[in-house]
PDB file of C-alpha atoms in Angstrom:
ATOM      1  CA  UNK F   1     -18.304  34.875 -67.837  1.00 50.00           C
ATOM      2  CA  UNK F   2     -19.261  32.308 -65.198  1.00 64.00           C
ATOM      3  CA  UNK F   3     -20.830  29.137 -66.559  1.00 86.00           C
ATOM      4  CA  UNK F   4     -24.558  28.622 -66.255  1.00 94.00           C
ATOM      5  CA  UNK F   5     -25.004  25.753 -63.791  1.00 97.00           C
ATOM      6  CA  UNK F   6     -27.539  23.169 -64.955  1.00 98.00           C
ATOM      7  CA  UNK F   7     -29.379  20.601 -62.829  1.00 98.00           C
ATOM      8  CA  UNK F   8     -30.718  17.558 -64.694  1.00 98.00           C
ATOM      9  CA  UNK F   9     -33.690  15.778 -63.092  1.00 98.00           C
ATOM     10  CA  UNK F  10     -34.299  12.356 -64.668  1.00 97.00           C
ATOM     11  CA  UNK F  11     -34.913   8.990 -63.027  1.00 95.00           C
ATOM     12  CA  UNK F  12     -32.971   7.123 -65.735  1.00 94.00           C
ATOM     13  CA  UNK F  13     -29.375   7.409 -64.547  1.00 93.00           C
ATOM     14  CA  UNK F  14     -27.849   6.585 -67.917  1.00 93.00           C
ATOM     15  CA  UNK F  15     -29.990   9.129 -69.750  1.00 94.00           C
ATOM     16  CA  UNK F  16     -29.222  11.752 -67.106  1.00 95.00           C
ATOM     17  CA  UNK F  17     -25.476  11.188 -67.433  1.00 95.00           C
ATOM     18  CA  UNK F  18     -25.736  11.384 -71.227  1.00 95.00           C
ATOM     19  CA  UNK F  19     -27.581  14.701 -70.996  1.00 96.00           C
ATOM     20  CA  UNK F  20     -24.977  15.957 -68.519  1.00 96.00           C
ATOM     21  CA  UNK F  21     -22.314  15.151 -71.091  1.00 95.00           C
ATOM     22  CA  UNK F  22     -24.289  17.116 -73.680  1.00 95.00           C
ATOM     23  CA  UNK F  23     -24.510  20.098 -71.320  1.00 95.00           C
ATOM     24  CA  UNK F  24     -20.801  20.036 -70.457  1.00 93.00           C
ATOM     25  CA  UNK F  25     -20.017  20.081 -74.176  1.00 92.00           C
ATOM     26  CA  UNK F  26     -21.665  23.489 -74.645  1.00 91.00           C
ATOM     27  CA  UNK F  27     -19.366  26.453 -73.899  1.00 88.00           C
ATOM     28  CA  UNK F  28     -20.689  28.525 -71.038  1.00 91.00           C
ATOM     29  CA  UNK F  29     -22.592  25.679 -69.362  1.00 94.00           C
ATOM     30  CA  UNK F  30     -21.695  23.095 -66.709  1.00 95.00           C
ATOM     31  CA  UNK F  31     -23.820  20.225 -65.424  1.00 97.00           C
ATOM     32  CA  UNK F  32     -24.307  19.589 -61.737  1.00 97.00           C
ATOM     33  CA  UNK F  33     -24.621  15.997 -60.510  1.00 97.00           C
ATOM     34  CA  UNK F  34     -27.985  14.735 -61.877  1.00 97.00           C
ATOM     35  CA  UNK F  35     -30.770  13.686 -59.511  1.00 98.00           C
ATOM     36  CA  UNK F  36     -33.531  11.156 -60.085  1.00 97.00           C
ATOM     37  CA  UNK F  37     -36.441  12.151 -57.845  1.00 97.00           C
ATOM     38  CA  UNK F  38     -38.515  15.249 -57.136  1.00 97.00           C
ATOM     39  CA  UNK F  39     -37.436  15.308 -53.484  1.00 97.00           C
ATOM     40  CA  UNK F  40     -33.754  15.231 -54.421  1.00 98.00           C
ATOM     41  CA  UNK F  41     -34.411  17.897 -57.039  1.00 98.00           C
ATOM     42  CA  UNK F  42     -35.951  20.236 -54.455  1.00 97.00           C
ATOM     43  CA  UNK F  43     -33.003  19.689 -52.136  1.00 97.00           C
ATOM     44  CA  UNK F  44     -30.496  20.325 -54.931  1.00 97.00           C
ATOM     45  CA  UNK F  45     -32.268  23.490 -56.094  1.00 97.00           C
ATOM     46  CA  UNK F  46     -32.261  24.921 -52.567  1.00 97.00           C
ATOM     47  CA  UNK F  47     -28.694  23.845 -51.783  1.00 97.00           C
ATOM     48  CA  UNK F  48     -26.938  24.452 -55.102  1.00 97.00           C
ATOM     49  CA  UNK F  49     -28.961  27.294 -56.665  1.00 97.00           C
ATOM     50  CA  UNK F  50     -28.675  26.176 -60.309  1.00 97.00           C
ATOM     51  CA  UNK F  51     -29.324  28.680 -63.082  1.00 97.00           C
ATOM     52  CA  UNK F  52     -31.353  26.192 -65.101  1.00 98.00           C
ATOM     53  CA  UNK F  53     -33.205  22.917 -64.471  1.00 98.00           C
ATOM     54  CA  UNK F  54     -33.751  20.289 -67.180  1.00 98.00           C
ATOM     55  CA  UNK F  55     -36.749  18.357 -65.871  1.00 98.00           C
ATOM     56  CA  UNK F  56     -38.355  15.079 -66.919  1.00 97.00           C
ATOM     57  CA  UNK F  57     -42.111  14.603 -66.550  1.00 97.00           C
ATOM     58  CA  UNK F  58     -41.836  11.003 -65.342  1.00 96.00           C
ATOM     59  CA  UNK F  59     -40.368  10.821 -61.829  1.00 97.00           C
ATOM     60  CA  UNK F  60     -40.938   8.027 -59.284  1.00 96.00           C
ATOM     61  CA  UNK F  61     -42.166  10.107 -56.334  1.00 96.00           C
ATOM     62  CA  UNK F  62     -43.874  13.220 -57.737  1.00 96.00           C
ATOM     63  CA  UNK F  63     -44.712  13.952 -61.388  1.00 96.00           C
ATOM     64  CA  UNK F  64     -42.353  16.472 -62.932  1.00 97.00           C
ATOM     65  CA  UNK F  65     -45.206  18.799 -63.842  1.00 97.00           C
ATOM     66  CA  UNK F  66     -46.257  18.901 -60.175  1.00 97.00           C
ATOM     67  CA  UNK F  67     -42.680  19.652 -59.174  1.00 97.00           C
ATOM     68  CA  UNK F  68     -42.505  22.387 -61.803  1.00 97.00           C
ATOM     69  CA  UNK F  69     -45.083  24.556 -60.054  1.00 94.00           C
ATOM     70  CA  UNK F  70     -42.882  24.659 -56.908  1.00 95.00           C
ATOM     71  CA  UNK F  71     -39.599  25.564 -58.633  1.00 96.00           C
ATOM     72  CA  UNK F  72     -38.488  29.186 -58.582  1.00 95.00           C
ATOM     73  CA  UNK F  73     -35.800  28.651 -61.212  1.00 97.00           C
ATOM     74  CA  UNK F  74     -35.648  28.679 -65.007  1.00 97.00           C
ATOM     75  CA  UNK F  75     -36.774  25.257 -66.239  1.00 98.00           C
ATOM     76  CA  UNK F  76     -36.949  23.374 -69.519  1.00 97.00           C
ATOM     77  CA  UNK F  77     -38.912  20.137 -69.810  1.00 97.00           C
ATOM     78  CA  UNK F  78     -36.954  17.255 -71.378  1.00 97.00           C
ATOM     79  CA  UNK F  79     -39.258  14.256 -71.663  1.00 95.00           C
ATOM     80  CA  UNK F  80     -40.848  11.546 -73.770  1.00 93.00           C
ATOM     81  CA  UNK F  81     -44.303  12.873 -72.802  1.00 94.00           C
ATOM     82  CA  UNK F  82     -45.556  14.233 -76.120  1.00 93.00           C
ATOM     83  CA  UNK F  83     -49.271  14.626 -75.478  1.00 94.00           C
ATOM     84  CA  UNK F  84     -50.749  18.109 -75.953  1.00 94.00           C
ATOM     85  CA  UNK F  85     -52.135  18.289 -72.406  1.00 95.00           C
ATOM     86  CA  UNK F  86     -48.686  17.773 -70.850  1.00 95.00           C
ATOM     87  CA  UNK F  87     -47.125  20.365 -73.133  1.00 95.00           C
ATOM     88  CA  UNK F  88     -49.827  22.964 -72.419  1.00 96.00           C
ATOM     89  CA  UNK F  89     -49.642  22.294 -68.684  1.00 97.00           C
ATOM     90  CA  UNK F  90     -45.857  22.616 -68.659  1.00 96.00           C
ATOM     91  CA  UNK F  91     -45.930  25.949 -70.457  1.00 95.00           C
ATOM     92  CA  UNK F  92     -48.819  27.191 -68.328  1.00 95.00           C
ATOM     93  CA  UNK F  93     -46.835  26.377 -65.175  1.00 96.00           C
ATOM     94  CA  UNK F  94     -43.824  28.329 -66.322  1.00 94.00           C
ATOM     95  CA  UNK F  95     -41.538  26.040 -68.331  1.00 96.00           C
ATOM     96  CA  UNK F  96     -39.379  28.101 -70.691  1.00 95.00           C
ATOM     97  CA  UNK F  97     -39.415  25.329 -73.289  1.00 93.00           C
ATOM     98  CA  UNK F  98     -40.239  21.721 -74.052  1.00 94.00           C
ATOM     99  CA  UNK F  99     -37.868  19.260 -75.735  1.00 94.00           C
ATOM    100  CA  UNK F 100     -39.205  15.812 -76.617  1.00 92.00           C
ATOM    101  CA  UNK F 101     -36.997  12.731 -76.251  1.00 90.00           C
ATOM    102  CA  UNK F 102     -35.114  11.352 -77.976  1.00 88.00           C
ATOM    103  CA  UNK F 103     -33.051  14.316 -79.100  1.00 88.00           C
ATOM    104  CA  UNK F 104     -29.466  14.862 -80.170  1.00 90.00           C
ATOM    105  CA  UNK F 105     -26.624  16.751 -78.548  1.00 91.00           C
ATOM    106  CA  UNK F 106     -27.090  19.368 -81.261  1.00 89.00           C
ATOM    107  CA  UNK F 107     -30.764  19.779 -80.338  1.00 90.00           C
ATOM    108  CA  UNK F 108     -29.927  20.437 -76.699  1.00 93.00           C
ATOM    109  CA  UNK F 109     -27.023  22.695 -77.625  1.00 91.00           C
ATOM    110  CA  UNK F 110     -29.377  24.860 -79.688  1.00 89.00           C
ATOM    111  CA  UNK F 111     -31.737  25.131 -76.702  1.00 92.00           C
ATOM    112  CA  UNK F 112     -28.900  26.079 -74.339  1.00 93.00           C
ATOM    113  CA  UNK F 113     -27.412  28.645 -76.709  1.00 90.00           C
ATOM    114  CA  UNK F 114     -30.838  30.205 -77.079  1.00 90.00           C
ATOM    115  CA  UNK F 115     -31.142  30.329 -73.315  1.00 92.00           C
ATOM    116  CA  UNK F 116     -27.729  31.983 -72.965  1.00 90.00           C
ATOM    117  CA  UNK F 117     -28.723  34.691 -75.452  1.00 87.00           C
ATOM    118  CA  UNK F 118     -32.031  35.169 -73.636  1.00 89.00           C
ATOM    119  CA  UNK F 119     -30.209  35.652 -70.316  1.00 89.00           C
ATOM    120  CA  UNK F 120     -27.722  38.047 -71.874  1.00 85.00           C
ATOM    121  CA  UNK F 121     -30.473  40.161 -73.407  1.00 83.00           C
ATOM    122  CA  UNK F 122     -32.290  40.412 -70.077  1.00 85.00           C
ATOM    123  CA  UNK F 123     -29.166  41.173 -68.061  1.00 80.00           C
ATOM    124  CA  UNK F 124     -28.287  44.482 -66.481  1.00 67.00           C
ATOM    125  CA  UNK F 125     -29.963  47.406 -64.758  1.00 70.00           C
ATOM    126  CA  UNK F 126     -32.610  49.682 -66.116  1.00 77.00           C
ATOM    127  CA  UNK F 127     -35.758  49.071 -68.086  1.00 83.00           C
ATOM    128  CA  UNK F 128     -36.264  47.459 -71.478  1.00 80.00           C
ATOM    129  CA  UNK F 129     -38.301  48.577 -74.437  1.00 82.00           C
ATOM    130  CA  UNK F 130     -40.641  46.234 -76.300  1.00 83.00           C
ATOM    131  CA  UNK F 131     -38.052  45.572 -79.016  1.00 81.00           C
ATOM    132  CA  UNK F 132     -35.615  44.260 -76.405  1.00 81.00           C
ATOM    133  CA  UNK F 133     -38.272  41.999 -74.892  1.00 84.00           C
ATOM    134  CA  UNK F 134     -39.118  40.668 -78.355  1.00 83.00           C
ATOM    135  CA  UNK F 135     -35.441  39.978 -79.083  1.00 82.00           C
ATOM    136  CA  UNK F 136     -35.126  38.033 -75.838  1.00 84.00           C
ATOM    137  CA  UNK F 137     -38.209  35.948 -76.645  1.00 84.00           C
ATOM    138  CA  UNK F 138     -36.925  35.222 -80.149  1.00 83.00           C
ATOM    139  CA  UNK F 139     -33.572  34.169 -78.727  1.00 83.00           C
ATOM    140  CA  UNK F 140     -35.237  31.809 -76.271  1.00 82.00           C
ATOM    141  CA  UNK F 141     -37.819  30.254 -78.552  1.00 74.00           C
ATOM    142  CA  UNK F 142     -35.903  30.408 -81.821  1.00 65.00           C
ATOM    143  CA  UNK F 143     -32.926  28.319 -80.756  1.00 54.00           C
ATOM    144  CA  UNK F 144     -33.956  25.266 -82.776  1.00 53.00           C
ATOM    145  CA  UNK F 145     -35.508  27.066 -85.730  1.00 52.00           C
ATOM    146  CA  UNK F 146     -33.693  27.653 -89.002  1.00 41.00           C
ATOM    147  CA  UNK F 147     -30.652  29.821 -88.358  1.00 42.00           C
ATOM    148  CA  UNK F 148     -28.894  32.337 -90.510  1.00 40.00           C
ATOM    149  CA  UNK F 149     -26.625  29.521 -91.670  1.00 47.00           C
ATOM    150  CA  UNK F 150     -29.535  28.375 -93.827  1.00 48.00           C
ATOM    151  CA  UNK F 151     -30.436  31.763 -95.280  1.00 52.00           C
ATOM    152  CA  UNK F 152     -28.357  34.175 -97.337  1.00 66.00           C
ATOM    153  CA  UNK F 153     -26.678  37.045 -95.540  1.00 72.00           C
ATOM    154  CA  UNK F 154     -27.482  40.580 -96.535  1.00 79.00           C
ATOM    155  CA  UNK F 155     -24.650  42.717 -97.855  1.00 85.00           C
ATOM    156  CA  UNK F 156     -24.500  44.733 -94.636  1.00 87.00           C
ATOM    157  CA  UNK F 157     -24.493  41.606 -92.457  1.00 86.00           C
ATOM    158  CA  UNK F 158     -21.609  40.219 -94.486  1.00 88.00           C
ATOM    159  CA  UNK F 159     -19.698  43.483 -94.211  1.00 90.00           C
ATOM    160  CA  UNK F 160     -20.193  43.587 -90.433  1.00 91.00           C
ATOM    161  CA  UNK F 161     -18.919  40.012 -90.072  1.00 90.00           C
ATOM    162  CA  UNK F 162     -15.935  40.794 -92.287  1.00 90.00           C
ATOM    163  CA  UNK F 163     -15.139  43.823 -90.140  1.00 90.00           C
ATOM    164  CA  UNK F 164     -14.872  41.479 -87.155  1.00 90.00           C
ATOM    165  CA  UNK F 165     -12.759  38.993 -89.086  1.00 86.00           C
ATOM    166  CA  UNK F 166      -9.454  40.286 -87.741  1.00 77.00           C
ATOM    167  CA  UNK F 167     -10.183  38.678 -84.411  1.00 80.00           C
ATOM    168  CA  UNK F 168     -10.037  41.965 -82.499  1.00 84.00           C
ATOM    169  CA  UNK F 169     -12.954  43.035 -80.321  1.00 89.00           C
ATOM    170  CA  UNK F 170     -14.516  46.161 -81.820  1.00 92.00           C
ATOM    171  CA  UNK F 171     -17.055  48.677 -80.613  1.00 91.00           C
ATOM    172  CA  UNK F 172     -20.194  49.461 -82.597  1.00 91.00           C
ATOM    173  CA  UNK F 173     -18.639  52.801 -83.576  1.00 92.00           C
ATOM    174  CA  UNK F 174     -15.507  51.062 -84.880  1.00 93.00           C
ATOM    175  CA  UNK F 175     -17.575  48.582 -86.874  1.00 93.00           C
ATOM    176  CA  UNK F 176     -19.628  51.462 -88.285  1.00 93.00           C
ATOM    177  CA  UNK F 177     -16.458  53.245 -89.432  1.00 93.00           C
ATOM    178  CA  UNK F 178     -15.130  50.132 -91.187  1.00 93.00           C
ATOM    179  CA  UNK F 179     -18.429  49.253 -92.874  1.00 93.00           C
ATOM    180  CA  UNK F 180     -19.375  52.816 -93.738  1.00 92.00           C
ATOM    181  CA  UNK F 181     -22.747  52.942 -91.969  1.00 90.00           C
ATOM    182  CA  UNK F 182     -24.089  54.891 -89.007  1.00 91.00           C
ATOM    183  CA  UNK F 183     -23.353  53.718 -85.485  1.00 89.00           C
ATOM    184  CA  UNK F 184     -27.079  53.022 -84.945  1.00 87.00           C
ATOM    185  CA  UNK F 185     -27.188  50.815 -88.049  1.00 88.00           C
ATOM    186  CA  UNK F 186     -24.063  48.934 -86.985  1.00 90.00           C
ATOM    187  CA  UNK F 187     -25.521  48.479 -83.509  1.00 87.00           C
ATOM    188  CA  UNK F 188     -28.743  47.066 -84.954  1.00 84.00           C
ATOM    189  CA  UNK F 189     -26.913  44.519 -87.113  1.00 86.00           C
ATOM    190  CA  UNK F 190     -24.544  43.567 -84.297  1.00 88.00           C
ATOM    191  CA  UNK F 191     -27.485  42.946 -81.953  1.00 82.00           C
ATOM    192  CA  UNK F 192     -29.189  40.719 -84.536  1.00 79.00           C
ATOM    193  CA  UNK F 193     -25.979  38.768 -85.177  1.00 83.00           C
ATOM    194  CA  UNK F 194     -25.501  38.322 -81.435  1.00 80.00           C
ATOM    195  CA  UNK F 195     -29.054  37.026 -81.160  1.00 70.00           C
ATOM    196  CA  UNK F 196     -28.412  34.294 -83.739  1.00 69.00           C
ATOM    197  CA  UNK F 197     -25.106  33.313 -82.132  1.00 71.00           C
ATOM    198  CA  UNK F 198     -22.759  34.583 -84.861  1.00 80.00           C
ATOM    199  CA  UNK F 199     -21.284  37.345 -82.698  1.00 85.00           C
ATOM    200  CA  UNK F 200     -20.377  37.466 -79.023  1.00 84.00           C
ATOM    201  CA  UNK F 201     -20.421  40.522 -76.781  1.00 85.00           C
ATOM    202  CA  UNK F 202     -17.946  41.378 -74.043  1.00 83.00           C
ATOM    203  CA  UNK F 203     -17.847  44.334 -71.689  1.00 79.00           C
ATOM    204  CA  UNK F 204     -14.721  46.472 -71.473  1.00 75.00           C
ATOM    205  CA  UNK F 205     -14.429  48.694 -68.421  1.00 70.00           C
ATOM    206  CA  UNK F 206     -12.584  51.979 -68.613  1.00 62.00           C
ATOM    207  CA  UNK F 207     -11.320  54.121 -65.768  1.00 58.00           C
ATOM    208  CA  UNK F 208     -14.563  56.070 -65.652  1.00 59.00           C
ATOM    209  CA  UNK F 209     -18.037  55.932 -67.088  1.00 61.00           C
ATOM    210  CA  UNK F 210     -20.205  53.047 -68.219  1.00 66.00           C
ATOM    211  CA  UNK F 211     -18.667  49.828 -69.588  1.00 71.00           C
ATOM    212  CA  UNK F 212     -18.388  49.624 -73.372  1.00 79.00           C
ATOM    213  CA  UNK F 213     -19.755  46.749 -75.411  1.00 85.00           C
ATOM    214  CA  UNK F 214     -17.130  45.120 -77.636  1.00 88.00           C
ATOM    215  CA  UNK F 215     -18.022  42.649 -80.379  1.00 89.00           C
ATOM    216  CA  UNK F 216     -16.187  39.703 -81.880  1.00 88.00           C
ATOM    217  CA  UNK F 217     -16.913  36.618 -83.958  1.00 85.00           C
ATOM    218  CA  UNK F 218     -18.039  33.642 -81.912  1.00 73.00           C
ATOM    219  CA  UNK F 219     -15.371  30.961 -81.946  1.00 61.00           C
TER     220      UNK F 219
END
């Protein structure tokens, strides 16, 4: 899978470079050269077509929340502005999330992993049902909430993870056969485990027909 390309917009060069290092440390993401003004951000968005913008509120030429309304690209706000009005305005103008400085590399990694799951769940042709939309929203907004690492696994979840323990990529039908559940049940648990980042999904293309989803433990 091609990395998600991330543009960081922050007028503090040292902070921007630090955040770029954080981004580059997350598998599946790569940071573009950071920019420090709204005008440079607009130029970079048009020229480089990033997948995601990490935008500060405080910029020297145009406030970040004014810039936000002109950006036709997925955007998270990363800022020290913690007042309720700024947060409400950012979300109202389309920000996917809001991360208050200072934060750790782990905080940003959780946000980016949530974003990657959100993009994966909304990828592909066709229409979605409400359950799929809800899963995508949970993936996006639940990235920094308590994960399954802090709650006990159910017996079926544990069995599904053990079935993937060999390191081979398995289909939902193969997992179902190992665990002793229906394919639909296996598919449901695999989707939930993919949402929380425990399992990764790859597509395997055969000679004919639709590609098959294969599942493996996330490394």
